Amino acid sequence: VFGIDQAVRIRTGETDTDAL
């Protein structure tokens, strides 16, 4: 999931290129 997965990763403090 793009939106949810990205939001979760940002909240956890993990900025992955996969999330983008």
mmCIF file of C-alpha atoms in Angstrom:
data_model
loop_
_atom_site.group_PDB
_atom_site.id
_atom_site.type_symbol
_atom_site.label_atom_id
_atom_site.label_comp_id
_atom_site.label_asym_id
_atom_site.label_seq_id
_atom_site.Cartn_x
_atom_site.Cartn_y
_atom_site.Cartn_z
ATOM 1 C CA VAL A 1 0.000 0.000 0.000
ATOM 2 C CA PHE A 2 1.477 3.338 -1.033
ATOM 3 C CA GLY A 3 -0.264 5.842 1.262
ATOM 4 C CA ILE A 4 -0.528 3.713 4.388
ATOM 5 C CA ASP A 5 2.902 2.097 4.108
ATOM 6 C CA GLN A 6 4.534 5.455 3.483
ATOM 7 C CA ALA A 7 2.769 7.112 6.421
ATOM 8 C CA VAL A 8 3.753 4.277 8.759
ATOM 9 C CA ARG A 9 7.384 4.389 7.659
ATOM 10 C CA ILE A 10 7.552 8.159 8.106
ATOM 11 C CA ARG A 11 5.992 7.884 11.584
ATOM 12 C CA THR A 12 8.537 5.249 12.573
ATOM 13 C CA GLY A 13 11.290 7.520 11.306
ATOM 14 C CA GLU A 14 12.348 5.248 8.454
ATOM 15 C CA THR A 15 12.609 7.038 5.137
ATOM 16 C CA ASP A 16 12.927 4.297 2.523
ATOM 17 C CA THR A 17 13.016 4.793 -1.222
ATOM 18 C CA ASP A 18 10.579 1.890 -1.419
ATOM 19 C CA ALA A 19 8.002 3.913 0.483
ATOM 20 C CA LEU A 20 8.383 6.751 -1.976
#
